[in-house]
Coordinates of C-alpha atoms in Angstrom, one line a residue:
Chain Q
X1 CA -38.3 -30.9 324.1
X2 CA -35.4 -30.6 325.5
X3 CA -34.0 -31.9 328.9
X4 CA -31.4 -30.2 331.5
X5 CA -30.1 -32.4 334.0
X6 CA -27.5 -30.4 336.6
X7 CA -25.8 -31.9 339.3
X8 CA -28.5 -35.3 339.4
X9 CA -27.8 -37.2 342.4
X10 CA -29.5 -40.0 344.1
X11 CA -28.0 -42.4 346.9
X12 CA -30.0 -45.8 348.6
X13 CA -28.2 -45.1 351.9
X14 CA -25.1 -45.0 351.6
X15 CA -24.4 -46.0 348.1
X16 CA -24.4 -43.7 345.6
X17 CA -26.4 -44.6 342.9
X18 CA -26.5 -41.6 340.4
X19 CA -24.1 -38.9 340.0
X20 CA -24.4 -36.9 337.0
X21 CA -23.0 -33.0 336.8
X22 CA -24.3 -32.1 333.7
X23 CA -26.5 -33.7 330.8
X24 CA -28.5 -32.0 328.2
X25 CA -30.9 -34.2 325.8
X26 CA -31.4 -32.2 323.0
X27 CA -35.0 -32.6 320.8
X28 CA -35.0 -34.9 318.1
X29 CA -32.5 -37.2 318.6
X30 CA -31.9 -40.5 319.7
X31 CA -29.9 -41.5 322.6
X32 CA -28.8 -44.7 324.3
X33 CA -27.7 -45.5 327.6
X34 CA -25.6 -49.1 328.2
X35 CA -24.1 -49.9 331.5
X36 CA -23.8 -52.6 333.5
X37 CA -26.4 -54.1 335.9
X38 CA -27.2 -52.0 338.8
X39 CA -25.1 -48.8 336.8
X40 CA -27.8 -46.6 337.6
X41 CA -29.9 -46.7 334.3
X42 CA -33.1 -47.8 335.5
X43 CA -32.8 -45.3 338.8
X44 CA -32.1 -42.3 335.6
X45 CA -35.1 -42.6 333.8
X46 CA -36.9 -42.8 337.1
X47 CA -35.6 -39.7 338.2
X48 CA -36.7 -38.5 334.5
X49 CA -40.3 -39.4 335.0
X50 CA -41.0 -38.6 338.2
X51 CA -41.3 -41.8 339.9
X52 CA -38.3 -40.9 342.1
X53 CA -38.5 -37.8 343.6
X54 CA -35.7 -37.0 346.3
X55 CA -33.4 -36.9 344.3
X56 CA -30.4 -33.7 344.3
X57 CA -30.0 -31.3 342.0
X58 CA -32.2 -30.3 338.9
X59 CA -34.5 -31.7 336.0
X60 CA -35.6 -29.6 334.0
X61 CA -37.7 -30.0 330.7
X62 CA -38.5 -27.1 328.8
X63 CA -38.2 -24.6 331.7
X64 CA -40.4 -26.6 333.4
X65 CA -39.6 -28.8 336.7
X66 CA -41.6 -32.0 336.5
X67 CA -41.3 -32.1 340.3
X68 CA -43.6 -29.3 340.3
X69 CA -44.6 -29.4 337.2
X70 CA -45.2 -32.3 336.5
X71 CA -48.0 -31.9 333.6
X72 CA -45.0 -31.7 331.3
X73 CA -45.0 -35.4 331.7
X74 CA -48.0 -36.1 329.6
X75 CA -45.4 -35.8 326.6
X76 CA -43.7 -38.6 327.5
X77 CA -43.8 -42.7 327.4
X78 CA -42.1 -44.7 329.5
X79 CA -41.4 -48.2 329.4
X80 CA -39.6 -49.4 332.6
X81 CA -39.2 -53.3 333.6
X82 CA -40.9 -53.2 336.4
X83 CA -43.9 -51.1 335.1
X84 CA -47.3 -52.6 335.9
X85 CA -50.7 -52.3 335.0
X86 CA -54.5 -53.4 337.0
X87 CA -54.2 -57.0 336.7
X88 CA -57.8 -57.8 337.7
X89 CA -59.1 -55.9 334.5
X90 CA -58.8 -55.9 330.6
X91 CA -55.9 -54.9 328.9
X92 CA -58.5 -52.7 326.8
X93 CA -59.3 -51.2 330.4
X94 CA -55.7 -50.2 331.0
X95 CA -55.1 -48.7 327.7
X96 CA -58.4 -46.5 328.1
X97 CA -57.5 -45.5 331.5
X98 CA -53.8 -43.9 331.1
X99 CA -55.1 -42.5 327.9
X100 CA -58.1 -41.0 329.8
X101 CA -55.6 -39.9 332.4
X102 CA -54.1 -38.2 329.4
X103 CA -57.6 -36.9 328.0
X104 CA -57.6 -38.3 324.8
X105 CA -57.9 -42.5 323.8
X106 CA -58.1 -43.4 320.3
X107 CA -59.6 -46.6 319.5
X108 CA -59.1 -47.3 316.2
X109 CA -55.3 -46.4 316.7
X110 CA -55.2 -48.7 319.5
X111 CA -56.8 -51.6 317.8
X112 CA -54.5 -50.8 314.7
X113 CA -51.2 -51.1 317.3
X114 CA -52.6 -53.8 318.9
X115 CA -53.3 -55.8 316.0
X116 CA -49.6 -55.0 315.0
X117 CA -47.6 -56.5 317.9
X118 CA -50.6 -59.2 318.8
X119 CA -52.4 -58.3 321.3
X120 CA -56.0 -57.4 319.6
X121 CA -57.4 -60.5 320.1
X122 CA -56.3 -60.5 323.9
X123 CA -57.4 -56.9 324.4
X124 CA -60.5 -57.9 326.8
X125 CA -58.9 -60.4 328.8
X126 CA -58.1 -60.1 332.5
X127 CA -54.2 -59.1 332.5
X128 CA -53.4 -61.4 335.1
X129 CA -54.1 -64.3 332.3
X130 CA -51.1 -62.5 330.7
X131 CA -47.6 -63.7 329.9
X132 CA -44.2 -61.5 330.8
X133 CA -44.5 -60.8 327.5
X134 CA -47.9 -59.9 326.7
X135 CA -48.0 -57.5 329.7
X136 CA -44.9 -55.9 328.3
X137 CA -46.4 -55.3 325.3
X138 CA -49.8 -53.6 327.0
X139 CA -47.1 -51.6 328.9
X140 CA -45.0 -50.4 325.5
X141 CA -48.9 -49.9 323.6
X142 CA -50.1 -47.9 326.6
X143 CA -46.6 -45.7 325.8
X144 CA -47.1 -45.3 322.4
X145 CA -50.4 -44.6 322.1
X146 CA -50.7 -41.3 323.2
X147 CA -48.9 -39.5 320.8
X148 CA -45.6 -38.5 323.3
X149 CA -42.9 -36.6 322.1
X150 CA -40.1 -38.4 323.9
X151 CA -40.0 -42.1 324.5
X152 CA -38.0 -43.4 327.5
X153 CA -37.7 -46.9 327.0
X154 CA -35.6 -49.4 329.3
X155 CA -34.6 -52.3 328.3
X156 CA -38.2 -52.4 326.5
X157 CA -36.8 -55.4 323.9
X158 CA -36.5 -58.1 326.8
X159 CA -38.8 -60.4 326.9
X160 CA -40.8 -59.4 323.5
X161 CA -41.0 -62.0 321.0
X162 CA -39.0 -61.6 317.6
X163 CA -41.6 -60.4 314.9
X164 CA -42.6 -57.4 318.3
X165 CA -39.2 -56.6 318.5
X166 CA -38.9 -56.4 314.4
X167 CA -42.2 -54.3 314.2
X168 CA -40.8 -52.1 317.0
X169 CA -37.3 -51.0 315.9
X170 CA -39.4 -50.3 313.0
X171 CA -41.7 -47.8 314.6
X172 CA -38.9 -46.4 316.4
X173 CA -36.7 -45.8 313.7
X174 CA -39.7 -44.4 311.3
X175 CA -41.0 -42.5 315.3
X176 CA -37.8 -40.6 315.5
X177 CA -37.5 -39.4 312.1
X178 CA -39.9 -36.9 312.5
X179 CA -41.9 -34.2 314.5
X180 CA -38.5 -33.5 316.5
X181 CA -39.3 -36.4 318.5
X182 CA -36.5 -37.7 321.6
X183 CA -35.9 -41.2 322.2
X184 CA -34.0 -41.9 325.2
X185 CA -33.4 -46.2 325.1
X186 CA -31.5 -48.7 327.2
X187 CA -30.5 -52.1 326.1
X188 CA -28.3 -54.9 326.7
X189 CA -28.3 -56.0 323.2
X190 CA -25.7 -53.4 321.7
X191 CA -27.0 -53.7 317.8
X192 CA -30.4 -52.5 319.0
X193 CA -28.7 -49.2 320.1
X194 CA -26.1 -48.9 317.8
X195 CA -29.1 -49.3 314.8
X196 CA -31.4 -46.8 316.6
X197 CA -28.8 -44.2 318.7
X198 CA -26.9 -41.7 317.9
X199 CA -25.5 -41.0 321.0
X200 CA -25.2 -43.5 323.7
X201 CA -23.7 -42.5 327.4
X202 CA -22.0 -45.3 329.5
X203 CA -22.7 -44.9 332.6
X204 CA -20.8 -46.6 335.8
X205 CA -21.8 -46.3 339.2
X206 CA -24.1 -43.4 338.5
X207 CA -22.1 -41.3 336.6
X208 CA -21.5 -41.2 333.0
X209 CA -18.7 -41.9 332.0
X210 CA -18.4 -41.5 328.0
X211 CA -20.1 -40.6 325.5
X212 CA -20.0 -42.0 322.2
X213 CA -21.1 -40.8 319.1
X214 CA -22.5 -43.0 316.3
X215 CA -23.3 -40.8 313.5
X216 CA -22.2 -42.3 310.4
X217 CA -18.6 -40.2 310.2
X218 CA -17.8 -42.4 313.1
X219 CA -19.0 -45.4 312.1
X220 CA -16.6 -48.0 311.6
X221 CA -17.3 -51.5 311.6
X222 CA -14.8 -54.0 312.4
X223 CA -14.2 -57.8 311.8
X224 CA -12.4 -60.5 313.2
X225 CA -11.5 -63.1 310.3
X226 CA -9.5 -66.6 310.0
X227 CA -9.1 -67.9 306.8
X228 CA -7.4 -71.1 305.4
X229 CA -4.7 -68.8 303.6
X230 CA -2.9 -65.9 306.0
X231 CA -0.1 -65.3 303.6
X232 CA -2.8 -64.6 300.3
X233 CA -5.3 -62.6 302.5
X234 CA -3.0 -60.4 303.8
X235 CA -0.9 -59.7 300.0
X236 CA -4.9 -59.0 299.1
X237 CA -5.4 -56.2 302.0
X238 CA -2.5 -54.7 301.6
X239 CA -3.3 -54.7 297.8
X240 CA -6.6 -53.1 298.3
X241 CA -5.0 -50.7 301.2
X242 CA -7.2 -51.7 303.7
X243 CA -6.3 -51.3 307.2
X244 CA -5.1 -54.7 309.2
X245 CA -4.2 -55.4 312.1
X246 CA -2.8 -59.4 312.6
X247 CA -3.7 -61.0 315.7
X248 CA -2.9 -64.5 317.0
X249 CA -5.5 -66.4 315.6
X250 CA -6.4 -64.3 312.2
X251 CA -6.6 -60.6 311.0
X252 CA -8.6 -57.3 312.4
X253 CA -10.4 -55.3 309.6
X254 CA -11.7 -52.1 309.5
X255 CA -13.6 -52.4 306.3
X256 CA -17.0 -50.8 305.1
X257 CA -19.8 -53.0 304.3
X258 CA -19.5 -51.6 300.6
X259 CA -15.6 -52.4 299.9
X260 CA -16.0 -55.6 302.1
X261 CA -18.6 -56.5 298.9
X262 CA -15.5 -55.2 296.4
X263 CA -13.6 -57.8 297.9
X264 CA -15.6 -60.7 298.0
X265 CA -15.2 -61.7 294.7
X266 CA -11.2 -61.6 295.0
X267 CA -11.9 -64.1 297.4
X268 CA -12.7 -66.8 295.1
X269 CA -10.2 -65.8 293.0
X270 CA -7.1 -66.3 295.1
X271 CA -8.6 -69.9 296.2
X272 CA -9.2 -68.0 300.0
X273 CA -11.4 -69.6 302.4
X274 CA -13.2 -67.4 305.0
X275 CA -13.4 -70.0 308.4
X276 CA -14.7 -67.7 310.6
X277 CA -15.8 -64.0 310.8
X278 CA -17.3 -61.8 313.8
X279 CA -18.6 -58.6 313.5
X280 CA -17.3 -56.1 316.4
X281 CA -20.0 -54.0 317.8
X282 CA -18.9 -49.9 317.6
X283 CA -19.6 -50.1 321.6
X284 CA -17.7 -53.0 321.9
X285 CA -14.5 -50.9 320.0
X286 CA -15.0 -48.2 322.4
X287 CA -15.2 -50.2 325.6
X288 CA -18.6 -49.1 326.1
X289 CA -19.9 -51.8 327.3
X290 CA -19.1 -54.3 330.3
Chain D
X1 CA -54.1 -33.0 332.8
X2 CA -56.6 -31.5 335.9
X3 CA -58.4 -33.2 338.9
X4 CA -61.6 -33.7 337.1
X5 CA -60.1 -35.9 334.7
X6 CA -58.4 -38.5 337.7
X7 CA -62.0 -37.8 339.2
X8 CA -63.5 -39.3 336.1
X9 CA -61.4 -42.1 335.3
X10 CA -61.0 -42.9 339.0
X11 CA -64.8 -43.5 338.9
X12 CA -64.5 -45.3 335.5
X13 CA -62.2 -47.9 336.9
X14 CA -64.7 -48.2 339.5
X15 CA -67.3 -48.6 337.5
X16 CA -65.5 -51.6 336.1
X17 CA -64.3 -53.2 339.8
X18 CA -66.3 -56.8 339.0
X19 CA -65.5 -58.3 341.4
X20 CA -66.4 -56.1 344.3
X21 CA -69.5 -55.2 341.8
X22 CA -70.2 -59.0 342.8
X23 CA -69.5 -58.7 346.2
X24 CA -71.9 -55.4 346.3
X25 CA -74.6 -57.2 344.7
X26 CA -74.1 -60.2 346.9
X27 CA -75.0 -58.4 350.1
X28 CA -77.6 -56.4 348.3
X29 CA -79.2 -60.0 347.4
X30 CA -78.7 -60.8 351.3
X31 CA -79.9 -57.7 352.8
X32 CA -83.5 -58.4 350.6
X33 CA -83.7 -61.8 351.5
X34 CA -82.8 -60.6 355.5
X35 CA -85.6 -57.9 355.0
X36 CA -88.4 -59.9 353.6
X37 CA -87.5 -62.1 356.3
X38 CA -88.0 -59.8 359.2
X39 CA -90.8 -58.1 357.7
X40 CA -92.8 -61.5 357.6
X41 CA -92.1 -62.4 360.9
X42 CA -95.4 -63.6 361.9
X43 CA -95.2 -66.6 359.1
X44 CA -91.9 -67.7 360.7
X45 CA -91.4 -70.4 363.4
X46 CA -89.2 -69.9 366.1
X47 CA -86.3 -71.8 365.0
X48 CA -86.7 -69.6 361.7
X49 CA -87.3 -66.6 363.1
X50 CA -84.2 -66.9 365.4
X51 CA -81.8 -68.2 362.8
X52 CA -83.5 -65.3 360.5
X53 CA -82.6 -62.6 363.4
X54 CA -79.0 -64.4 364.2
X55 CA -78.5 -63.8 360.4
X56 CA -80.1 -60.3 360.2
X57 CA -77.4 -59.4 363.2
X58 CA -74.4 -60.7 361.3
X59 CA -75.5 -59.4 358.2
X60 CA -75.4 -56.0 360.1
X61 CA -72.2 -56.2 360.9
X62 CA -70.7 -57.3 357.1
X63 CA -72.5 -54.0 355.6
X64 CA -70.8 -52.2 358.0
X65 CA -67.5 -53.5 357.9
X66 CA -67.9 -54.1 353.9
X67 CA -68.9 -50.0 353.9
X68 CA -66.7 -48.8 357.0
X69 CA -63.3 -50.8 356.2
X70 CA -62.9 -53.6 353.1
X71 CA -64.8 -51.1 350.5
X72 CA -62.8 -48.1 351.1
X73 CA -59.7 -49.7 351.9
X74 CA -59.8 -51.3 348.9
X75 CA -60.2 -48.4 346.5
X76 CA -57.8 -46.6 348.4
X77 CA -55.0 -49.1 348.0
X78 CA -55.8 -50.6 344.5
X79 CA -53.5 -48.3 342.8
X80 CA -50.7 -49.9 345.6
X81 CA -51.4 -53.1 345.2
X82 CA -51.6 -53.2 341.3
X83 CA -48.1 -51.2 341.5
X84 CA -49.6 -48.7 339.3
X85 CA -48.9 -45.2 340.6
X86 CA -45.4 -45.9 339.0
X87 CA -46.9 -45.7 335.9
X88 CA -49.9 -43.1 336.5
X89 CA -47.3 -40.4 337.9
X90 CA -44.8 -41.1 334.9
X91 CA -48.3 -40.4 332.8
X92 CA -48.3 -36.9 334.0
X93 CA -50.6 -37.2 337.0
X94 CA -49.8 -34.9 339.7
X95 CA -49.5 -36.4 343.0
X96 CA -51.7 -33.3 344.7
X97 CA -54.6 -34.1 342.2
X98 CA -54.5 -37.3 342.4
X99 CA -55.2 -37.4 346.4
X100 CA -57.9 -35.2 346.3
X101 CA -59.4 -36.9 343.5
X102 CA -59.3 -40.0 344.8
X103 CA -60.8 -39.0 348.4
X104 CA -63.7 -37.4 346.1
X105 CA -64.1 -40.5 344.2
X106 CA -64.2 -42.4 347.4
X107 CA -66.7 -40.5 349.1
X108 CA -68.5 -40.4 346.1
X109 CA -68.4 -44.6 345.1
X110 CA -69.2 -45.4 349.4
X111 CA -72.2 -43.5 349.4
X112 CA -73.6 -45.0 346.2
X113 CA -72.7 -48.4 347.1
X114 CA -74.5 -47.7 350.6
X115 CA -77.3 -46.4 349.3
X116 CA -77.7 -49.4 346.7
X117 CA -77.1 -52.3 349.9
X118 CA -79.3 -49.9 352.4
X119 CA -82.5 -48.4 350.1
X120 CA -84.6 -51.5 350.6
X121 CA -84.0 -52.5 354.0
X122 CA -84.5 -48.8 355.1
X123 CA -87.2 -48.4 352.4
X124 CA -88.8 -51.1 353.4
X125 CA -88.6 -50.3 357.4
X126 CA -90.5 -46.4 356.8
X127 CA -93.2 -48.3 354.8
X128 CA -93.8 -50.9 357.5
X129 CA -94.0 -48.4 360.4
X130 CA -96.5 -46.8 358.1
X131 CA -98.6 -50.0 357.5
X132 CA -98.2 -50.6 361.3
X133 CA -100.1 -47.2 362.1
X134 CA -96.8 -45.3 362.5
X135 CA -96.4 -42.6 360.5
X136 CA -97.3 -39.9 362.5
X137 CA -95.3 -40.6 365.2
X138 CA -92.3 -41.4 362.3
X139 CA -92.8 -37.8 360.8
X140 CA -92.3 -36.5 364.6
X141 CA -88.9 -38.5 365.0
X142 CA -88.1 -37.3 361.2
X143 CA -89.0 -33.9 362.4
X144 CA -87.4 -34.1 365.4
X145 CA -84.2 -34.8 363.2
X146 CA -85.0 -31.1 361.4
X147 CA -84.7 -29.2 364.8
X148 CA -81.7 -26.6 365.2
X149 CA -79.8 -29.1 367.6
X150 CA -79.3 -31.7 364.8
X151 CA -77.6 -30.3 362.5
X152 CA -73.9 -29.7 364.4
X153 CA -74.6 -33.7 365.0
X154 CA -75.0 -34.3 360.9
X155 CA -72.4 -32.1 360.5
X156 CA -70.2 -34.0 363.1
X157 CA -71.2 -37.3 361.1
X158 CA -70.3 -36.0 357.7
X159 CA -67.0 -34.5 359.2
X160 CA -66.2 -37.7 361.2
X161 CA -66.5 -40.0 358.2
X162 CA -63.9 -37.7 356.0
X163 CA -61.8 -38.0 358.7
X164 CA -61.9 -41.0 358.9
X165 CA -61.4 -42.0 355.2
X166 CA -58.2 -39.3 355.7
X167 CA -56.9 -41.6 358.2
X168 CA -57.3 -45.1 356.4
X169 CA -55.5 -42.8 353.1
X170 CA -52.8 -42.3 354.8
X171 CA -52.1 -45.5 356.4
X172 CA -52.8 -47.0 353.1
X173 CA -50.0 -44.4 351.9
X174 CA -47.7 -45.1 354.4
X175 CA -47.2 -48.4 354.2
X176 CA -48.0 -48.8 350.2
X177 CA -51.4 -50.4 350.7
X178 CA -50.4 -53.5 352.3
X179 CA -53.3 -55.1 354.5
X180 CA -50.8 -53.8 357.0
X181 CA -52.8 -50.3 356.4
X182 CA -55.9 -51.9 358.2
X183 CA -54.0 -52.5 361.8
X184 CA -52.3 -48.7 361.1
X185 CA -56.0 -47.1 360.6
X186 CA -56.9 -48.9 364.2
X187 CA -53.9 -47.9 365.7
X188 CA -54.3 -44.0 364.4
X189 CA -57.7 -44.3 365.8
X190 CA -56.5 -44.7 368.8
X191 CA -54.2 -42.5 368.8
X192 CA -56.4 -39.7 368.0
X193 CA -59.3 -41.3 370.9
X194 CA -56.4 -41.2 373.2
X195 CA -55.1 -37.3 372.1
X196 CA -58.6 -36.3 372.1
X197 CA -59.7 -37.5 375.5
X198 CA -56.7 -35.4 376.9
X199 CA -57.6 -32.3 375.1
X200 CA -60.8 -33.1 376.3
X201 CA -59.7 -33.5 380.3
X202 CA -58.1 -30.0 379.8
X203 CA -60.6 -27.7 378.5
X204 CA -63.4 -28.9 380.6
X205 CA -63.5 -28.3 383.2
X206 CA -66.9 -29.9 385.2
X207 CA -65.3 -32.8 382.8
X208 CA -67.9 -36.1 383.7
X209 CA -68.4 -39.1 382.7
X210 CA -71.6 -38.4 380.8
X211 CA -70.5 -35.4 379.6
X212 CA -68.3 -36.9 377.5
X213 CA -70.4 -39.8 376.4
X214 CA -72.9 -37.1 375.2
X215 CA -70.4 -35.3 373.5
X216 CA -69.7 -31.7 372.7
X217 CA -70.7 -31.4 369.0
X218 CA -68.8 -28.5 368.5
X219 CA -65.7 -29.7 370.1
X220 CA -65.8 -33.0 368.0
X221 CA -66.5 -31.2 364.9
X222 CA -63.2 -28.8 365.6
X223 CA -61.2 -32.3 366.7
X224 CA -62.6 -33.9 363.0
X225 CA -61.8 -30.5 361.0
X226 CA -57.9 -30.8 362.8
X227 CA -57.7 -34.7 362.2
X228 CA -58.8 -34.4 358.6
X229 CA -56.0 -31.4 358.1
X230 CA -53.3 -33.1 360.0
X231 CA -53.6 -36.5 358.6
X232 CA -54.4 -34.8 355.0
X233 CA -51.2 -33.2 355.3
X234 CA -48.8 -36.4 356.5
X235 CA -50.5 -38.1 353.4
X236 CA -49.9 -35.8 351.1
X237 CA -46.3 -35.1 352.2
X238 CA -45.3 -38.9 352.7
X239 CA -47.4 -39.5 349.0
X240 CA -46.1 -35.7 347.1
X241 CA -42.0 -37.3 348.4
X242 CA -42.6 -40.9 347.9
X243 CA -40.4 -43.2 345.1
X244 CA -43.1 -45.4 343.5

């Protein structure tokens, strides 16, 4: 499915909250969105599903307007923050409901997903009796059930516990690799986009201000290193032509994972110590993130 | 995804509404013990027949508001007050559907709940006035309700209870089904009493006191039929341009 955004605007009186002149999401790929607080993601994906409405300028999905179309919807899962669910019924309830809404509910792929990420055994409890988490975890189970062919996900990491978050990058990364599917994420955490995105927009202030590419011709990963011997670590760079830059308190690399393992071994050899290394996110590089 | 299908699963989530399942069953349990009660008044003493009436007379009053107000208000505003329209319209639900289907669902879900808390005592009333000799002179008053004249009033009932379930919708819309929605439904009420009554004053024209107590059926049917389009379309404007 692809998406057409022209000329998207949205303003909360007098501040301007979106302001995007032209945006095209194309089927089948991955996309990330990083800004700061109050950028204007969360108001985006709004305006995607429908939840906003007066809005400016045009959506458009397909051909279709979701506005006025807004069946077109029923391809899609959202998982927004501030989602909710009926908290005076079962989780089982909710997840039969919107996939009822939808026409179709699948038990034993529910129970299967549920039993995945934790929740099976809670599925008939009241949701009120529910942590942050586990209601986030109905919310993101209610989204993937039903089979959608773009995932709009917001921040949909915070507040999951580890081996959720683990199970989910992994059914988004196998989710994404087929059936054309469009996954459209936001995130704080900048290694969860850069392992699942291929494209992530910054956005400022509404408007998007860059937009990076992270297929793998682009990818470069560099580190910040200190070592107990300057004078033998750089001879050994320079030996094995890899680029360097010296800063005040060590060297900046720009070294693949598979010649950083070449070198290792060298290491040892020359008696050099590595103190202290930090891996610098691609975003971070490219100023995409405040 | 069509109106039939929100029709179906707005009736299976209130198939599953426990607690005001309780609630129902709770003034059904009342409304038997308040019938058997009255109907055995002759083994009652005084003190037990009067706190039997006093009870019989609030009881009364907690279908009616339970039926007329908390019931429908509630079922109306669940989807508010869970924050859950968010989610449903990002689902694919269309905000047109969804209001219709819901007012169906409504209608449908207060008349089965009325009929459950009102079949015995009104069961239970037609086969005492039988025992007590009654019948005949009940089939005349139920015949009486057959005659030609009747029907505009049925019809006014019917149209005057959809309208006002249209009016407690879109309070409940308006202000995103806080309890506030209550004190809006009185105040549109009284609003439409007041624009009525003028309308009223200016067509007619022998206009008297009685006149209007008795009513002209046809008149309040036409005033019913504009307050249920009106207030249909405010709530379906204010809902179709609402953020969620």
């Amino acid at each position: 499915m692809t998406i057409t955004i022209k000329n998207l605007g949205k303003s909360y009186g007098s501040l301007k909250a979106l302001d995007i002149d032209q945006l095209t999401i194309e089927p089948g790929h991955t996309y990330g969105l990083v800004g700061a607080n109050g950028a204007g993601k969360t108001t985006f994906f709004k305006c995607l599903t429908n939840i906003i409405t007066d809005y400016s300028g045009e959506i458009i999905f397909d051909g279709h307007n979701p506005r006025k179309e807004n069946a077109i919807l029923t391809k899609m899962g959202i998982v927004l923050d501030d989602l909710s669910v009926y908290k005076d019924y079962t989780a089982r309830f909710n997840i039969q409901y919107f996939a009822g809404l939808r026409g179709h509910y699948d038990v034993k792929k529910v129970e299967q997903m549920a039993d995945e990420i934790g929740l099976l055994s809670v599925l008939d409890r009241p949701v009120k009796t529910f942590s942050y988490g586990m209601q986030k975890k109905l919310v993101l189970l209610i989204a993937l059930v039903n089979s959608a062919e773009v995932l709009i996900l917001d921040e949909p990491f915070r507040g999951l516990d580890q081996d959720t978050v683990k199970w989910f990058q992994n059914y988004l990364r196998e989710w994404t690799g087929k059936d054309q599917h469009t996954l459209l994420i936001s995130s704080h955490v900048q290694t969860d986009l850069e392992s699942l995105c291929e494209t992530v927009f910054v956005i400022d202030h509404g408007r998007i201000i860059k937009t990076l590419d992270l297929t793998a011709d682009n990818h470069q990963t560099y580190r910040h290193i200190t070592t107990n011997n300057d004078e033998a670590f750089e001879t050994l760079l320079s030996s094995e032509a890899i680029p360097f830059v010296k800063t005040e308190v060590g060297f900046k690399i720009d070294i693949s994972s598979e010649l950083w393992q070449n070198v290792f071994p060298q290491l040892a050899e020359n008696a050099i110590v590595i103190t202290a290394m930090t891996k610098v996110s691609v975003l971070d590089q490219q100023g995409g993130i405040n | 995804m069509n109106a039939r299908l929100i029709f179906k699963m707005e009736l299976f989530k209130y198939l599953r509404d426990k607690y005001y399942l309780i609630a129902t069953l709770i003034l059904l349990g009342l409304n038997v013990i308040a019938t058997i009660a009255l109907v055995n008044y002759d083994h009652l003493n005084s003190s037990l027949l009067i706190t039997s009436i006093v009870l019989a007379i609030l009881l009364f009053f907690s279908n009616l508001i339970f039926l007329g107000i908390i019931y429908p208000f509630h079922l109306l505003a669940i989807d508010y007050k869970n924050r859950v329209l968010a989610l449903m319209v990002a689902s694919g639900v269309n905000r047109n559907k969804l209001f219709f289907a819901k007012i169906g669902a409504v209608i449908l879900a207060n008349i089965v709940v009325s009929f459950v808390l009102l079949v015995v005592p009104v069961v239970t009333i037609i086969y005492q006035v039988g025992n007590l000799g009654g019948w005949d002179e009940l089939f005349r008053e139920m015949g009486m309700l057959m005659v030609p004249q009747m029907v505009p009033l049925s019809i006014n009932a019917v149209l005057s209870y959809v309208a006002g379930l249209f009016i407690l919708m879109t309070s409940v819309i308006i202000v995103k089904g806080k309890t506030l929605s209550i004190l809006l439904y009185f105040g549109f009420n009284m609003l439409v009493a007041m624009v009525t009554s003028f309308v009223n004053t200016l067509f007619t024209s022998d206009y008297s006191f009685t006149q209007q107590l008795s009513g002209d059926n046809v008149f309040s049917s036409v005033v019913e039929v504009v307050v249920i389009l009106v207030f249909g379309f405010i709530a379906l404007q204010e809902l179709r341009h609402q953020n969620l």
